PDB file of C-alpha atoms in Angstrom:
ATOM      1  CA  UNK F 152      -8.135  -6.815   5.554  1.00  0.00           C
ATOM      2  CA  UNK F 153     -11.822  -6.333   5.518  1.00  0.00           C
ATOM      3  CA  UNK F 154     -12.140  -3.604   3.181  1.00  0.00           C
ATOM      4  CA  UNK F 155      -9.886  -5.115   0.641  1.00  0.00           C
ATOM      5  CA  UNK F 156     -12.527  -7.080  -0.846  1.00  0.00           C
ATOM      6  CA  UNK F 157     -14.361  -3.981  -2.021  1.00  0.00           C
ATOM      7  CA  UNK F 158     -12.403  -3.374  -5.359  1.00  0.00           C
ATOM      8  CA  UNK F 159     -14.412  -0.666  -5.896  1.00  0.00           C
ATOM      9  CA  UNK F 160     -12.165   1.707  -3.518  1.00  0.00           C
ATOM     10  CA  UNK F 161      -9.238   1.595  -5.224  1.00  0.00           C
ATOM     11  CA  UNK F 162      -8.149   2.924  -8.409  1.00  0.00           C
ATOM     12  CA  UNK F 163      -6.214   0.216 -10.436  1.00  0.00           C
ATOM     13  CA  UNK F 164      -2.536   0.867 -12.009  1.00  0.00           C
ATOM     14  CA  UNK F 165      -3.034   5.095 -11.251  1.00  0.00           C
ATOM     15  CA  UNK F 166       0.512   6.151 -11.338  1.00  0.00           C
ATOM     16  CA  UNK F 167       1.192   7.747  -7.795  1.00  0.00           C
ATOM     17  CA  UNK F 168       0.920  11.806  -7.954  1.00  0.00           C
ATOM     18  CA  UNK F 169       4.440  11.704  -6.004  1.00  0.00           C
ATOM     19  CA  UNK F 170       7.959  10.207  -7.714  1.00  0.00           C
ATOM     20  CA  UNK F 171      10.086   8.915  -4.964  1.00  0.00           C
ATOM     21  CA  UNK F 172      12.255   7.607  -7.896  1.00  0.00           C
ATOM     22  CA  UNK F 173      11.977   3.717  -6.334  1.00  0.00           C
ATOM     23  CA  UNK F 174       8.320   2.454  -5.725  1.00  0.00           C
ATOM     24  CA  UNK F 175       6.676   0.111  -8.164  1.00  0.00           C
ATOM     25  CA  UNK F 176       3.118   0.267  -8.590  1.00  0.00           C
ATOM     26  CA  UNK F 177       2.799  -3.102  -6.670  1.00  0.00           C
ATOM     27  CA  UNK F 178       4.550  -1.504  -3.976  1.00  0.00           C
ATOM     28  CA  UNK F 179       2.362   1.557  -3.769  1.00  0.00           C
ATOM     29  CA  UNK F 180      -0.892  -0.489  -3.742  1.00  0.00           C
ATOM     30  CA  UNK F 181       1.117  -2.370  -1.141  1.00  0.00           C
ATOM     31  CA  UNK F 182       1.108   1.252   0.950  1.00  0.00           C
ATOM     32  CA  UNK F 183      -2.515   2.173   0.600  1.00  0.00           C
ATOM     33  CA  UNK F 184      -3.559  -0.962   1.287  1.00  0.00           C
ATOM     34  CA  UNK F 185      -1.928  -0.673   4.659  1.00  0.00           C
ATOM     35  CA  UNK F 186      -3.131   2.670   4.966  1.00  0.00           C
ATOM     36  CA  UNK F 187      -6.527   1.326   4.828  1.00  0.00           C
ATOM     37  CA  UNK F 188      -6.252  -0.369   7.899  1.00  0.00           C
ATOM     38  CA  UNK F 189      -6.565   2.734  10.056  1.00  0.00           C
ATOM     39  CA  UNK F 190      -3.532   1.829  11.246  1.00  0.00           C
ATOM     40  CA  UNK F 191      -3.501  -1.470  12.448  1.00  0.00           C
ATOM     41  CA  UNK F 192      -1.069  -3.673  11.739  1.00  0.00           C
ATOM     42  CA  UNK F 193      -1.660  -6.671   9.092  1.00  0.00           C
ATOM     43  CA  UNK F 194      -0.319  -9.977   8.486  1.00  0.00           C
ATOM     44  CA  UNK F 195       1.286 -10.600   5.688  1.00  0.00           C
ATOM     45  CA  UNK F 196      -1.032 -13.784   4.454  1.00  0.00           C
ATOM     46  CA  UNK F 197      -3.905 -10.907   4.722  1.00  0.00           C
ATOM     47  CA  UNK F 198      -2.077  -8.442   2.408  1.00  0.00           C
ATOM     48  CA  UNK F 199      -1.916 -11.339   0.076  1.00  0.00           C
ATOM     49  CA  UNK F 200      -5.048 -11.845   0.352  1.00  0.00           C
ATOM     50  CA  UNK F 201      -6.312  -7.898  -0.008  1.00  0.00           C
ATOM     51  CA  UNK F 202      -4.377  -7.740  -3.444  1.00  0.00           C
ATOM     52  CA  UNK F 203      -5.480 -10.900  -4.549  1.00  0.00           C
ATOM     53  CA  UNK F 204      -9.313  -9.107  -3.899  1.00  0.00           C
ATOM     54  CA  UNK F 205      -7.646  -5.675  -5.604  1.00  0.00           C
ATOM     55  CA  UNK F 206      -6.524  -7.255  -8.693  1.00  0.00           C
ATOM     56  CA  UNK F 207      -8.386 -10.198  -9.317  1.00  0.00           C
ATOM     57  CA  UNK F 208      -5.815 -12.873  -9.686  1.00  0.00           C
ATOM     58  CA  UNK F 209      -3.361 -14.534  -7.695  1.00  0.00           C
ATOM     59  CA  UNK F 210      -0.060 -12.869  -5.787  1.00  0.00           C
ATOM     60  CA  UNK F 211       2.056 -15.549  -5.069  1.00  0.00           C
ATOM     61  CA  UNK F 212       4.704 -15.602  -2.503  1.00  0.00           C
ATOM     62  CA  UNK F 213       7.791 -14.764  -4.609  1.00  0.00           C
ATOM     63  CA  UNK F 214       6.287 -11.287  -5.405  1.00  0.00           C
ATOM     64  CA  UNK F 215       4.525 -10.269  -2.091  1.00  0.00           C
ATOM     65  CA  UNK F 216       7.266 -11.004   0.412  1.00  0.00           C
ATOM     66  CA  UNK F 217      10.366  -9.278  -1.834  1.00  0.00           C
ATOM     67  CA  UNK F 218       8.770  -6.500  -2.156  1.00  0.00           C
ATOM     68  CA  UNK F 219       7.400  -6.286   1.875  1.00  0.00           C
ATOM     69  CA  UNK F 220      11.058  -6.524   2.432  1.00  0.00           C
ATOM     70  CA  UNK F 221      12.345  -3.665   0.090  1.00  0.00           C
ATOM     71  CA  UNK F 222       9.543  -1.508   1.355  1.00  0.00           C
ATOM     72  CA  UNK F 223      11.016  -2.473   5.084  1.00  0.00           C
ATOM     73  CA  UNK F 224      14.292  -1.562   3.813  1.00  0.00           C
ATOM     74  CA  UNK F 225      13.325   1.775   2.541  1.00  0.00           C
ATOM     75  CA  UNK F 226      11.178   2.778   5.687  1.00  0.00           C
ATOM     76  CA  UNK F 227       7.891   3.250   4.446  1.00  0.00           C
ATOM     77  CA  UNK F 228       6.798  -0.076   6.279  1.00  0.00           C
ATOM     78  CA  UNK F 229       8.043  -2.121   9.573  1.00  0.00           C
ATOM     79  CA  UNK F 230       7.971  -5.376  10.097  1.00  0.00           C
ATOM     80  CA  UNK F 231       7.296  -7.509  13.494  1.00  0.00           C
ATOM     81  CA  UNK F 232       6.614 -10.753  14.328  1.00  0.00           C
ATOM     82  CA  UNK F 233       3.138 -12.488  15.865  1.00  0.00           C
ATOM     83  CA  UNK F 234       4.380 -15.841  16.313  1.00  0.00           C
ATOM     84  CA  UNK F 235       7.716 -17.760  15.145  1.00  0.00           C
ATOM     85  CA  UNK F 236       5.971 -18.067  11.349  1.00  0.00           C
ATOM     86  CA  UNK F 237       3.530 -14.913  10.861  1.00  0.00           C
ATOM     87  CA  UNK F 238       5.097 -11.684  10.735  1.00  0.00           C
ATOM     88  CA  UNK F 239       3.098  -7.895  10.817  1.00  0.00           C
ATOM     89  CA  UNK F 240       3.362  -5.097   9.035  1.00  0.00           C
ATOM     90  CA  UNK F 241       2.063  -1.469   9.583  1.00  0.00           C
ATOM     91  CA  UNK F 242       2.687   1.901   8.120  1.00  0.00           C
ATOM     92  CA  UNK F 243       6.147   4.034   9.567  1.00  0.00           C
ATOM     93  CA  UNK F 244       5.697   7.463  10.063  1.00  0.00           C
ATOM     94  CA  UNK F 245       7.983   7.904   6.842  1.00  0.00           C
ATOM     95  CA  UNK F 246       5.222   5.711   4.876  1.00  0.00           C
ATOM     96  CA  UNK F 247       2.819   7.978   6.311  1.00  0.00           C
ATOM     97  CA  UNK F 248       4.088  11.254   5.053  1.00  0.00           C
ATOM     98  CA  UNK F 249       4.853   9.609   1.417  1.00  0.00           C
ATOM     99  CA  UNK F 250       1.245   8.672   1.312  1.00  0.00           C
ATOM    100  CA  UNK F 251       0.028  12.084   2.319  1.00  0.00           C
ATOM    101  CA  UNK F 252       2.554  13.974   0.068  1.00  0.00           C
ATOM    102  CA  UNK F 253       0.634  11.496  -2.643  1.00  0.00           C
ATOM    103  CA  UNK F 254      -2.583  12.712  -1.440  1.00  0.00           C
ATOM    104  CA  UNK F 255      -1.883  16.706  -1.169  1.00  0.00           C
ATOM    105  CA  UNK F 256      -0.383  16.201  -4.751  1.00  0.00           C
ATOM    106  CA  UNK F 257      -3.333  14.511  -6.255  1.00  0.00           C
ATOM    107  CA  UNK F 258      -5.748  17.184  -4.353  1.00  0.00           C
ATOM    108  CA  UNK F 259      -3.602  20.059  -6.299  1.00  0.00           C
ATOM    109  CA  UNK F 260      -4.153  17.912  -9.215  1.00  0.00           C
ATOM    110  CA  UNK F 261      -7.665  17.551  -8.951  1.00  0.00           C
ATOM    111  CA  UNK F 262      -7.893  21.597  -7.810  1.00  0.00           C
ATOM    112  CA  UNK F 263      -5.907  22.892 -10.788  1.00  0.00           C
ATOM    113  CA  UNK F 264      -8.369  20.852 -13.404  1.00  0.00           C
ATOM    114  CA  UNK F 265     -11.494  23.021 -11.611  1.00  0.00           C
ATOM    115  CA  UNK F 266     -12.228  20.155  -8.779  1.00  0.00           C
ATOM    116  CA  UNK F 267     -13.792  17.558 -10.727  1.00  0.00           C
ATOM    117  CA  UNK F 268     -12.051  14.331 -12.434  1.00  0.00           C
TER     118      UNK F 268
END
């Protein structure tokens, strides 16, 4: 992920505008990060990577790859594989539209306090 390493784009531990009643904020970060992509798909060594760069310390294995899977499970994300040990991920349509509910929320947000943070 190529823009990952500029920390300076993201906003860290922000609560998420929308309440799907089952994302984490680990998961969420996990979303945009993807969404950053332009929608390419992304490896799952380079998502480690991107929120190692995002929160300055390291995400082991144990935490990235359970929570990939439970955001497979849910939708928001697919899964396919490269080769026999690297596997992709990209944004579903589903993850899509959660992100841009998030998005239209925080703009109402942001409108209703006179459009300025």
């Amino acid at each position: 992920m190529a823009a990952a390493d500029q920390k300076g784009d993201y906003v860290k531990d922000v609560e998420p505008a929308v309440d799907d009643g089952e994302l984490t904020r680990f998961q969420w970060t996990i979303l945009y990060l993807l969404a950053r992509e332009d929608g390419q798909s992304e490896y799952g060594l380079g998502i480690k990577r991107a929120l190692e760069a995002y929160y300055g310390d390291e995400v082991n294995h144990g935490r990235l790859y359970p929570n990939l899977d439970q955001l497979v499970d849910a939708g928001y994300i697919k899964k396919g594989e490269l080769d026999n040990r690297t596997n992709l991920y990209e944004l579903t349509e589903t993850g899509k539209r959660l992100l841009r509910r998030d998005a239209d929320r925080r703009a109402t947000i942001v409108d209703s306090l006179g459009g300025e943070l």
